[in-house]
mmCIF file of C-alpha atoms and ligand atoms in Angstrom:
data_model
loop_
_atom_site.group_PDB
_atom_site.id
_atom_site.type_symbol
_atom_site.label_atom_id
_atom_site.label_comp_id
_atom_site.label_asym_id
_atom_site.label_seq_id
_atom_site.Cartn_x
_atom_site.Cartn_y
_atom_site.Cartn_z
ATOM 1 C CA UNK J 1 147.319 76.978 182.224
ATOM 2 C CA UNK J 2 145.552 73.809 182.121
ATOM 3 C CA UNK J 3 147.479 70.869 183.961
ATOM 4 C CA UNK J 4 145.847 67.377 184.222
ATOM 5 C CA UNK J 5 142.502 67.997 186.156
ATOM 6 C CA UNK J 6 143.437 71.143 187.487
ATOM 7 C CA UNK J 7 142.924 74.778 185.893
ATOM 8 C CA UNK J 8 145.486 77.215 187.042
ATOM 9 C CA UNK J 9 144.560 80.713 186.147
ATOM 10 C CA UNK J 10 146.624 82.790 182.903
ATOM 11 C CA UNK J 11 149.704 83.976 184.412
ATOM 12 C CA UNK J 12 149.782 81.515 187.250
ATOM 13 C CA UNK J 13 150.818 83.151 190.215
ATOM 14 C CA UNK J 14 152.100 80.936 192.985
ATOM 15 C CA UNK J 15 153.562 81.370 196.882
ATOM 16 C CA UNK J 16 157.169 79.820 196.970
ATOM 17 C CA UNK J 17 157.376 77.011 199.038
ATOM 18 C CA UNK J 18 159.852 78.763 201.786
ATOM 19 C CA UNK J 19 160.896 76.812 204.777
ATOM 20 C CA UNK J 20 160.462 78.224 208.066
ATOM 21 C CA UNK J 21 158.189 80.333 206.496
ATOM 22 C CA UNK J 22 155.211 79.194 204.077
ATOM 23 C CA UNK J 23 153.205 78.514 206.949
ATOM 24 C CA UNK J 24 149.646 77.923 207.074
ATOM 25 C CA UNK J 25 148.870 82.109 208.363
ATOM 26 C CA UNK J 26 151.110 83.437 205.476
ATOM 27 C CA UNK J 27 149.856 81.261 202.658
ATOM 28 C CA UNK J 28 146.128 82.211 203.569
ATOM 29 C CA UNK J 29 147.249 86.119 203.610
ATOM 30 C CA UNK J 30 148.751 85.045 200.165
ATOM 31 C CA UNK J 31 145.979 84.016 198.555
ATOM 32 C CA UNK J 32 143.468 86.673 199.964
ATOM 33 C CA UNK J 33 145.735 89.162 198.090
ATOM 34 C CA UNK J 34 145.139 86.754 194.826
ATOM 35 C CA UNK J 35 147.802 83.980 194.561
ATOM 36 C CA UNK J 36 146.719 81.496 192.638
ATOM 37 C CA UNK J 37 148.395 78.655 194.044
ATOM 38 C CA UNK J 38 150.427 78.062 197.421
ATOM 39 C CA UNK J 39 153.215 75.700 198.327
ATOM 40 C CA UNK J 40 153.749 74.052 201.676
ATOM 41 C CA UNK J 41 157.611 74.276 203.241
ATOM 42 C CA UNK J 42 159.896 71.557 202.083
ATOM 43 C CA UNK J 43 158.193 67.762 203.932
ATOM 44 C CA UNK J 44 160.617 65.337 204.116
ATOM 45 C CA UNK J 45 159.184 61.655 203.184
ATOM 46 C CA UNK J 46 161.165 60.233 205.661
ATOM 47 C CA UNK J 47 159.847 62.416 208.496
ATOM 48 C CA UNK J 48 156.818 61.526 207.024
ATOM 49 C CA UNK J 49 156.848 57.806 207.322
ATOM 50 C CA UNK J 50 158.691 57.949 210.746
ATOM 51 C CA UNK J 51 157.267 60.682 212.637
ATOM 52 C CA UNK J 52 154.135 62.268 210.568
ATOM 53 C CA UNK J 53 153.107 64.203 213.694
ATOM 54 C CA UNK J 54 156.076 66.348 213.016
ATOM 55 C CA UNK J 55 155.290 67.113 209.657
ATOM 56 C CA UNK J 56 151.689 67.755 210.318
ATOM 57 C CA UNK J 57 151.571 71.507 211.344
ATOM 58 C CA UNK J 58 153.509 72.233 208.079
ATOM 59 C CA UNK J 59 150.408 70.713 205.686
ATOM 60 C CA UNK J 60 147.714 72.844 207.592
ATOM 61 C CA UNK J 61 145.527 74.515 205.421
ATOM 62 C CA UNK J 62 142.749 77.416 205.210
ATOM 63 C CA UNK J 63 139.784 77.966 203.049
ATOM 64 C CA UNK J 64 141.568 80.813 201.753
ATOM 65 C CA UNK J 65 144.189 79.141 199.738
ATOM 66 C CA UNK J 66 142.978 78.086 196.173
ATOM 67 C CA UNK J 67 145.470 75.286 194.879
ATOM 68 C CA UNK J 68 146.833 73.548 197.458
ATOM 69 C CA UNK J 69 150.638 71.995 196.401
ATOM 70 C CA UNK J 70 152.426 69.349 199.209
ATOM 71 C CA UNK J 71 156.152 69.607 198.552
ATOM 72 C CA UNK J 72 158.235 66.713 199.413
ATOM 73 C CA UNK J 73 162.110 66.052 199.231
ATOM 74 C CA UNK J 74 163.758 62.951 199.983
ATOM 75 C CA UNK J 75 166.034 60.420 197.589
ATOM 76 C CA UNK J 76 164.516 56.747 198.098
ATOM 77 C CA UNK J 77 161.538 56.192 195.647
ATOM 78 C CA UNK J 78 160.019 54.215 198.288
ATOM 79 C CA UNK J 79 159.564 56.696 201.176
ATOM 80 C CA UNK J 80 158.471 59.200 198.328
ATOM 81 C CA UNK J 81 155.484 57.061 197.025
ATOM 82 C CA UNK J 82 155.000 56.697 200.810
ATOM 83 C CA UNK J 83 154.876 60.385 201.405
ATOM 84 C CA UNK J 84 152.654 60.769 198.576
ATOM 85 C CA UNK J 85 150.189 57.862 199.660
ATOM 86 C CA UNK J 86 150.299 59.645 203.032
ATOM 87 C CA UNK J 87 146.889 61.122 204.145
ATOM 88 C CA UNK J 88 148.674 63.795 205.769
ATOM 89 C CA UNK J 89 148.965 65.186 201.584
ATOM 90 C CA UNK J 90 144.844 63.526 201.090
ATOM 91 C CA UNK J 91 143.660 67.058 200.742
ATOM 92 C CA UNK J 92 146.369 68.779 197.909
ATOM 93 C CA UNK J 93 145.784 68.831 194.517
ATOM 94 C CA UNK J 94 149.002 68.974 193.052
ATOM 95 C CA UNK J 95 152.735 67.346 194.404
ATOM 96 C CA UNK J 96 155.837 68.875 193.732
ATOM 97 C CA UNK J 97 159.292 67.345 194.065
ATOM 98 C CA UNK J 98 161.539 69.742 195.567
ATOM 99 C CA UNK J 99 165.233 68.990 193.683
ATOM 100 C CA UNK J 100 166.670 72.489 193.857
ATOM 101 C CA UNK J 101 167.150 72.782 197.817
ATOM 102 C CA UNK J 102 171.126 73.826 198.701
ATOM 103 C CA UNK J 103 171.204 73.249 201.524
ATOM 104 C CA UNK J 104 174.098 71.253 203.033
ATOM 105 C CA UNK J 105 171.663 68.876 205.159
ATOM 106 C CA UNK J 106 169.974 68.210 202.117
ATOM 107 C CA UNK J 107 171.904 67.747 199.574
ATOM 108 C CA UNK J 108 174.625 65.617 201.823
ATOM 109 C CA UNK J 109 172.141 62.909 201.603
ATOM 110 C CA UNK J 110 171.977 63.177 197.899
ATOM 111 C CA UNK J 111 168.179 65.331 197.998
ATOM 112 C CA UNK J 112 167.732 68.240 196.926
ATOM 113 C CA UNK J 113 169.802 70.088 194.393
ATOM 114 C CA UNK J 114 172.357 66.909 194.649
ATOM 115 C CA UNK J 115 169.968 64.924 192.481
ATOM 116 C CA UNK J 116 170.371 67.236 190.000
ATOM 117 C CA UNK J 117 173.678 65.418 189.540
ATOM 118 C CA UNK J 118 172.288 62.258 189.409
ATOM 119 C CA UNK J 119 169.398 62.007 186.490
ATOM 120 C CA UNK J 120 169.129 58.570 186.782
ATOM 121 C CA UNK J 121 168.221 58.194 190.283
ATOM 122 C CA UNK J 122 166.346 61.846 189.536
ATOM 123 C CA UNK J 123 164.562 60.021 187.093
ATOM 124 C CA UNK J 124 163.469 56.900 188.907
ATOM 125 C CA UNK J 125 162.267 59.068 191.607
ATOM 126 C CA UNK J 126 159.950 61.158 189.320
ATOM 127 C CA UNK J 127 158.655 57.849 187.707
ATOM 128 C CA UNK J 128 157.790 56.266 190.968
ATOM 129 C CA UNK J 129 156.090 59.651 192.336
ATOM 130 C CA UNK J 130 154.252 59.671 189.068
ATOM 131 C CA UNK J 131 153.040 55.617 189.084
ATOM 132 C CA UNK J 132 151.481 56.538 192.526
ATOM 133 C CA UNK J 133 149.334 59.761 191.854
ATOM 134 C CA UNK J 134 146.745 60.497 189.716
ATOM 135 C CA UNK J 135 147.327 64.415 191.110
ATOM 136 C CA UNK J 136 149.249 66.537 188.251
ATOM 137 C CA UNK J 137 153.262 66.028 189.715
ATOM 138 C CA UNK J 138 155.527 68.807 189.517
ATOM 139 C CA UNK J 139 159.295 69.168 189.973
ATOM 140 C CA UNK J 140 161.228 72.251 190.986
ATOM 141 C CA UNK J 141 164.648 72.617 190.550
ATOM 142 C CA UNK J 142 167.927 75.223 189.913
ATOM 143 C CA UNK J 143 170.581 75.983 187.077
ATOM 144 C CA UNK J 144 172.624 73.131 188.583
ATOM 145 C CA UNK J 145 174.712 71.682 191.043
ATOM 146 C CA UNK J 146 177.976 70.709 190.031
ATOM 147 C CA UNK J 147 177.608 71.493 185.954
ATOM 148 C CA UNK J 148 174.880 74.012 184.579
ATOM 149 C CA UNK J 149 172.846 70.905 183.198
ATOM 150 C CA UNK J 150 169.235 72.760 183.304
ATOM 151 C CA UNK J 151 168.127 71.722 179.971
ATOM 152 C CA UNK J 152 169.076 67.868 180.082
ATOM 153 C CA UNK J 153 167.529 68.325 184.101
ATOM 154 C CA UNK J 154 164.709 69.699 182.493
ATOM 155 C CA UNK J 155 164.103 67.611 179.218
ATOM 156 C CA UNK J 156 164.591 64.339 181.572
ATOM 157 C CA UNK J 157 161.939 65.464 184.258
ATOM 158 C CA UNK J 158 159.170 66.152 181.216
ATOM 159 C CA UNK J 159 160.385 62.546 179.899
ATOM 160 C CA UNK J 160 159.726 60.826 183.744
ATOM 161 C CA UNK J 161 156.390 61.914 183.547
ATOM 162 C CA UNK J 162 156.319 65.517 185.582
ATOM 163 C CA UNK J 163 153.328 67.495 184.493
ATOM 164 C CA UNK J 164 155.060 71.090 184.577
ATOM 165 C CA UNK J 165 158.427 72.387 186.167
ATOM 166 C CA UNK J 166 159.324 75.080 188.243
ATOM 167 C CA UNK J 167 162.517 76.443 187.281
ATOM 168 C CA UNK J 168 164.378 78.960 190.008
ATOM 169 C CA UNK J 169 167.203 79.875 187.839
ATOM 170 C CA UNK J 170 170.280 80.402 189.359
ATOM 171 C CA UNK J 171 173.113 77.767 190.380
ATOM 172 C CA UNK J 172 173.505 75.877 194.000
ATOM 173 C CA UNK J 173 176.529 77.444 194.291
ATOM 174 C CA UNK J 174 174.847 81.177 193.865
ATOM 175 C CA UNK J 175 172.332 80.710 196.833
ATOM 176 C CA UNK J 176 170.399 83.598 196.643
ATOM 177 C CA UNK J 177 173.211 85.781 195.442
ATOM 178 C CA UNK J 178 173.776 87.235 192.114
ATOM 179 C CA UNK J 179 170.448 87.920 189.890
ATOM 180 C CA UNK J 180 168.027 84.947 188.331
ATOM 181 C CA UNK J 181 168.963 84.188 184.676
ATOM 182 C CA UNK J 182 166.019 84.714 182.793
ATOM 183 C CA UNK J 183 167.430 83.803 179.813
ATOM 184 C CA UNK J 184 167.706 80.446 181.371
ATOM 185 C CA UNK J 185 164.353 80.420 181.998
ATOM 186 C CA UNK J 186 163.103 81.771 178.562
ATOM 187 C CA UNK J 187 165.629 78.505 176.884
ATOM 188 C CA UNK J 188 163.687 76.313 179.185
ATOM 189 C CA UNK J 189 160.351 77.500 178.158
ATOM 190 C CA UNK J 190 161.181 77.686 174.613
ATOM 191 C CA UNK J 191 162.699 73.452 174.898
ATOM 192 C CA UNK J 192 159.999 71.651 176.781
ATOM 193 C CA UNK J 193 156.184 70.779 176.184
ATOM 194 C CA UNK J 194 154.902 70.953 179.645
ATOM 195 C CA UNK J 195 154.048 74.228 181.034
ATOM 196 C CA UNK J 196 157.466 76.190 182.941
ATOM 197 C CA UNK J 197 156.808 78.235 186.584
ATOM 198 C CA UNK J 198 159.250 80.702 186.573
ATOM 199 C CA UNK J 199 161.119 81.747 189.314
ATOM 200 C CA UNK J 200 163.393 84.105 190.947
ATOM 201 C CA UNK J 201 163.704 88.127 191.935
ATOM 202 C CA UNK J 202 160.236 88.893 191.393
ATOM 203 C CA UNK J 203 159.790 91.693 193.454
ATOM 204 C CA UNK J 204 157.541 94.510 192.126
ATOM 205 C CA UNK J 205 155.417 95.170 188.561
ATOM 206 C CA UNK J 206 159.071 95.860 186.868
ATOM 207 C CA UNK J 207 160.485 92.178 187.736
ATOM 208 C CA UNK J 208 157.184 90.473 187.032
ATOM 209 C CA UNK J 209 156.774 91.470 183.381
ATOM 210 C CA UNK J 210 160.614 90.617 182.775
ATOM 211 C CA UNK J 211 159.846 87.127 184.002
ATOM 212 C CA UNK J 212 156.600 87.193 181.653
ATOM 213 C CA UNK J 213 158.444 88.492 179.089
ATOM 214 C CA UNK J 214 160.695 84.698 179.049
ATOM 215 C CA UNK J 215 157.547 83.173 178.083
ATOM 216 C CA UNK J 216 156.697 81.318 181.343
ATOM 217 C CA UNK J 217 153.329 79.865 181.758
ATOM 218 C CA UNK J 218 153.210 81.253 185.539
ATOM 219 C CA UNK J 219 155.309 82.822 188.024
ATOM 220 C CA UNK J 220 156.348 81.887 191.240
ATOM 221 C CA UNK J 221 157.376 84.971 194.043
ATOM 222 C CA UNK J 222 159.228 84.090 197.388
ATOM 223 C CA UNK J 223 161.079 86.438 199.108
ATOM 224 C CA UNK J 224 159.182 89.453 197.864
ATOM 225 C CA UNK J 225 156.546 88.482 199.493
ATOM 226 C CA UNK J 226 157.888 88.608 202.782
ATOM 227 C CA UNK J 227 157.026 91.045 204.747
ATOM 228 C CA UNK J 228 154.031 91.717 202.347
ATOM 229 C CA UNK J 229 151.572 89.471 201.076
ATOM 230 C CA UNK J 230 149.911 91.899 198.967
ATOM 231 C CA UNK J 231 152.116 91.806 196.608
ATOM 232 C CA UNK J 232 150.179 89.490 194.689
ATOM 233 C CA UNK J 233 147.686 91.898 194.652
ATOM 234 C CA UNK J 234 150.538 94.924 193.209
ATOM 235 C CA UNK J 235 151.212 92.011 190.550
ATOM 236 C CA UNK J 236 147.660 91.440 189.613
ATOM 237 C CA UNK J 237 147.205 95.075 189.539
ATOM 238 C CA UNK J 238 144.149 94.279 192.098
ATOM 239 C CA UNK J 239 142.916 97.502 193.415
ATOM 240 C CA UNK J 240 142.502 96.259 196.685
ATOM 241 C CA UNK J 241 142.464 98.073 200.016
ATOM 242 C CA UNK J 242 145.380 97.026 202.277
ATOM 243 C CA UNK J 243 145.604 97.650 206.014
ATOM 244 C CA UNK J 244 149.106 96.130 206.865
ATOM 245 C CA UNK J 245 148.425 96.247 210.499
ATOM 246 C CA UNK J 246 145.325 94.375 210.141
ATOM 247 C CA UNK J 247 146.965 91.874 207.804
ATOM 248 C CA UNK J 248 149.675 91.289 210.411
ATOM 249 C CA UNK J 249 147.082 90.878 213.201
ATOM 250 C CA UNK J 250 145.644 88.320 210.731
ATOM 251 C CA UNK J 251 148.518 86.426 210.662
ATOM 252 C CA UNK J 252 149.222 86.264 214.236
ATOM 253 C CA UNK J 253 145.055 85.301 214.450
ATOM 254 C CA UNK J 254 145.527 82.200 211.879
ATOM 255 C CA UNK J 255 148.771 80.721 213.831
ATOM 256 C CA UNK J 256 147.157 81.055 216.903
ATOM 257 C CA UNK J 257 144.348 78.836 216.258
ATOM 258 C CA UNK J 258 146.478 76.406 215.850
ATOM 259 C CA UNK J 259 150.378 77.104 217.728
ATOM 260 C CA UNK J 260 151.026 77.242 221.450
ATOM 261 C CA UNK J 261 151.793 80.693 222.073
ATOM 262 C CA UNK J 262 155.521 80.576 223.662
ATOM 263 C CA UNK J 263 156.328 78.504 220.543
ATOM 264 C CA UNK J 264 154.939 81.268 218.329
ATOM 265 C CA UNK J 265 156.281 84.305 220.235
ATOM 266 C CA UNK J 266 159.759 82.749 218.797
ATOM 267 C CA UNK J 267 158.459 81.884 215.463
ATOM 268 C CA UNK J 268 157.191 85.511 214.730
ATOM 269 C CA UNK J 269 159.195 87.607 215.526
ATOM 270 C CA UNK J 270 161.221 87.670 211.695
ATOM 271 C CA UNK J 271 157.909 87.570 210.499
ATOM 272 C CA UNK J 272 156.925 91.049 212.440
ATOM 273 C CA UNK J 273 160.433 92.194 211.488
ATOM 274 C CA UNK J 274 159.775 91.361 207.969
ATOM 275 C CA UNK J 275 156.139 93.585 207.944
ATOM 276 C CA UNK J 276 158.380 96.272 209.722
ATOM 277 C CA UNK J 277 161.152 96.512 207.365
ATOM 278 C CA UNK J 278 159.760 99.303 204.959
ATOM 279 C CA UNK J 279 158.519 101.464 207.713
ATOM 280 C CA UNK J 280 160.101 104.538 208.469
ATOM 281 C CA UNK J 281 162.830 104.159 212.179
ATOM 282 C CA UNK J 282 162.867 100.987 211.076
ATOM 283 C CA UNK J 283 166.093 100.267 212.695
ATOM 284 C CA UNK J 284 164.594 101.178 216.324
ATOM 285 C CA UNK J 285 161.451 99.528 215.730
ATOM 286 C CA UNK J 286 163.220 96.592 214.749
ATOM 287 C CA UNK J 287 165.298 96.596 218.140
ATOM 288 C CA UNK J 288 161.834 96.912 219.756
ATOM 289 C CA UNK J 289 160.498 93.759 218.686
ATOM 290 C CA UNK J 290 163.240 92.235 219.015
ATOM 291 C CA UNK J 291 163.041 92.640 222.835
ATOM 292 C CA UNK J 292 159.393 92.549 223.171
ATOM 293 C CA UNK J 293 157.975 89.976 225.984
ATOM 294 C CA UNK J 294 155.430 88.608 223.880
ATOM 295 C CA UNK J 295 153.272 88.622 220.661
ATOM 296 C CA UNK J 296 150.507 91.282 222.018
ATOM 297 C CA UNK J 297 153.340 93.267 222.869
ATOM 298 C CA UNK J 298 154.765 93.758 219.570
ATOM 299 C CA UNK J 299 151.388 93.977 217.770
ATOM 300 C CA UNK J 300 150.669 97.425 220.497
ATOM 301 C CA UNK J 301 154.732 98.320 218.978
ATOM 302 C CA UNK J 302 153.633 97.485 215.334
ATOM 303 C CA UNK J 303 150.378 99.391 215.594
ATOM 304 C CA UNK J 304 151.592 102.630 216.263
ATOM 305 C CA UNK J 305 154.149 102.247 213.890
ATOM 306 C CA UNK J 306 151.692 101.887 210.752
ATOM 307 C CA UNK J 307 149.526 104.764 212.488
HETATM 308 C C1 LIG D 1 163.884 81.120 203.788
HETATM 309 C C2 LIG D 1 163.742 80.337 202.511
HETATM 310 C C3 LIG D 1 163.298 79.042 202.561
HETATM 311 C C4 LIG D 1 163.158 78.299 201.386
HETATM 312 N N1 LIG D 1 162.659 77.034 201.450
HETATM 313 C C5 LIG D 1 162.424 76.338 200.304
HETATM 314 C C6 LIG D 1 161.769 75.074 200.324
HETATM 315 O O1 LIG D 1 161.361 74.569 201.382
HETATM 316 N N2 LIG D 1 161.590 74.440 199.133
HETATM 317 C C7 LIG D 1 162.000 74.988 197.937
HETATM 318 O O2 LIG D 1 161.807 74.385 196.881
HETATM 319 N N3 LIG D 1 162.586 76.195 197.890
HETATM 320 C C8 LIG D 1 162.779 76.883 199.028
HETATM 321 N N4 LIG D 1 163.300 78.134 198.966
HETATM 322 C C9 LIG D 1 163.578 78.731 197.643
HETATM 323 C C10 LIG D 1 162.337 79.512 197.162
HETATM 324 O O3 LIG D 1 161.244 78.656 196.970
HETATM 325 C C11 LIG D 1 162.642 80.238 195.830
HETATM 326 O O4 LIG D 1 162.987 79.279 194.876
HETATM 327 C C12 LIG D 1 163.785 81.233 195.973
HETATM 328 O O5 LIG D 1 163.650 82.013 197.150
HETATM 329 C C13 LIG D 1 163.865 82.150 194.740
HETATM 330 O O6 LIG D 1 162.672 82.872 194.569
HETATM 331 P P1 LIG D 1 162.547 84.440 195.035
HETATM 332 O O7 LIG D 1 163.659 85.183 194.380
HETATM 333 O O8 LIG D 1 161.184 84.844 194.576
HETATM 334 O O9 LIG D 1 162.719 84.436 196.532
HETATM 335 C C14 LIG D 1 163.478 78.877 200.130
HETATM 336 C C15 LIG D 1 163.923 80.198 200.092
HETATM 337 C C16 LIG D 1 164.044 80.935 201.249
HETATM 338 C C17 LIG D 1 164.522 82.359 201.164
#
């Protein structure tokens, strides 16, 4: 798919923006394995305006990632432009509006999924992100908030100028529970002009050609990659080698060029857990790391484990 200036591959395949953990390690591993295009974690244009230095470690980026999309959430057209203008976002190619995010700190300030009950203001804020970048603009949203309203959602962000949606199909109120509606996804697709990212539950070969099968001009895969990056690769049907201990020790390499290290002993660990989770004793390997003093630690733990 073709969108503005830049040339995402057929079947897009793109790294769900996933806060706490799209960070800068995991979307490299990511792309190595083949996707096409990663997302940053959720920035918020305030934080952006007022404290950049906060946001900064979350738009670090390798030479291993291929398209490079900023998410930002917020619900004042002003601080978004701002955001956007920012030249902490100078180096992505695309922007994407995140207006799907549940969560209650979020959406109590009317962001998020809560402007999915307000199309106006929606609107105005997809109009103003669009008058200030030339970079193709993207919006991602859910079924709903308070009504299923996907299609109007989804007709009024093609009218305010977004370039191509990302559509995780399932309700606020769902969460993560329940299974993604692809036949939400495949109305979507079959309503709007601009391209459709589909997403939700893609988790092996069998998930991925159901989402394909809706029509969608790429896919987007977040939780299943957790734990394993390569799944791009499984999707792709790359033939490619993979040493999960070594891709783990990459990881942990990558953050700590650039984190102090008691700050990532903390932020690893689910991480660790997550590249744990299919291995066999899994339940006393996870107490391990758990309790592990620090990050070299856990690799010696996680090493004999994938032996
Ligand atoms: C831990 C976690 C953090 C997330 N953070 C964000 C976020 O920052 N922005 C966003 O648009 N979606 C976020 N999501 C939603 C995912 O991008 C994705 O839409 C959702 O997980 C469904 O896709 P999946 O079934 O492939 O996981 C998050 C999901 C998880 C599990």
């Amino acid at each position: 798919m073709i969108v503005k200036n830049i040339d995402f591959s057929d079947n897009t395949l793109i790294l769900a923006p996933m806060a706490g953990v799209s960070d800068v390690g995991f979307r490299a591993l990511a792309s190595s394995f083949g996707a096409d295009a990663t997302v940053t974690e959720m920035l918020s244009a305030r934080a952006m305006a007022h404290n950049p230095k906060k946001t900064e470690f979350m738009t670090l980026t390798t030479n291993e990632e291929k398209i490079l999309i900023a998410q930002i959430f917020g619900h004042e057209e002003d601080f978004m432009q701002r955001a956007i203008s920012s030249p902490l976002l100078e180096k992505f190619q695309v922007i994407d509006i995140n207006m799907g995010c549940p969560a209650p700190k979020i959406v109590k300030n009317g962001e998020g999924v809560a402007l999915m009950d307000n199309l106006p203001l929606a609107s105005k804020i997809i109009s103003a992100c669009k008058n200030s970048t030339d970079k193709p603009l993207s919006v991602k949203f859910r079924k709903g908030n308070k009504s299923e309203n996907f299609l109007d959602f989804a007709r009024m962000c093609e009218e305010s100028g977004a370039d191509y949606v990302t559509f995780h199909a399932r309700t606020a109120a769902q969460g993560y529970s329940g299974h993604a509606d692809y036949d939400a996804i495949a109305n979507i697709k079959a309503k709007l002009k601009i391209p459709v990212i589909g997403n939700g539950d893609v988790v092996d070969k069998k998930s991925f050609e159901e989402m394909k099968a809706t029509g969608v001009d790429g896919v987007m895969v977040g939780r299943g990659a957790m734990g394993r990056p390569w799944i791009f690769a499984e999707l792709k049907g790359s033939n490619v080698e993979i040493d999960r201990f070594k891709v783990v020790q990459r990881h942990v390499q990558i953050l700590r060029e650039y984190f102090d290290e008691n700050w990532l002993k903390l932020y690893i660990r689910k991480h660790l857990l997550w590249y744990a989770s299919n291995l066999p004793m899994s339940a006393s390997l996870r107490l391990k790391l758990a309790t592990c003093e620090n990050i070299d630690e856990c690799l010696e733990i996680l090493k004999k484990a994938f032996a």
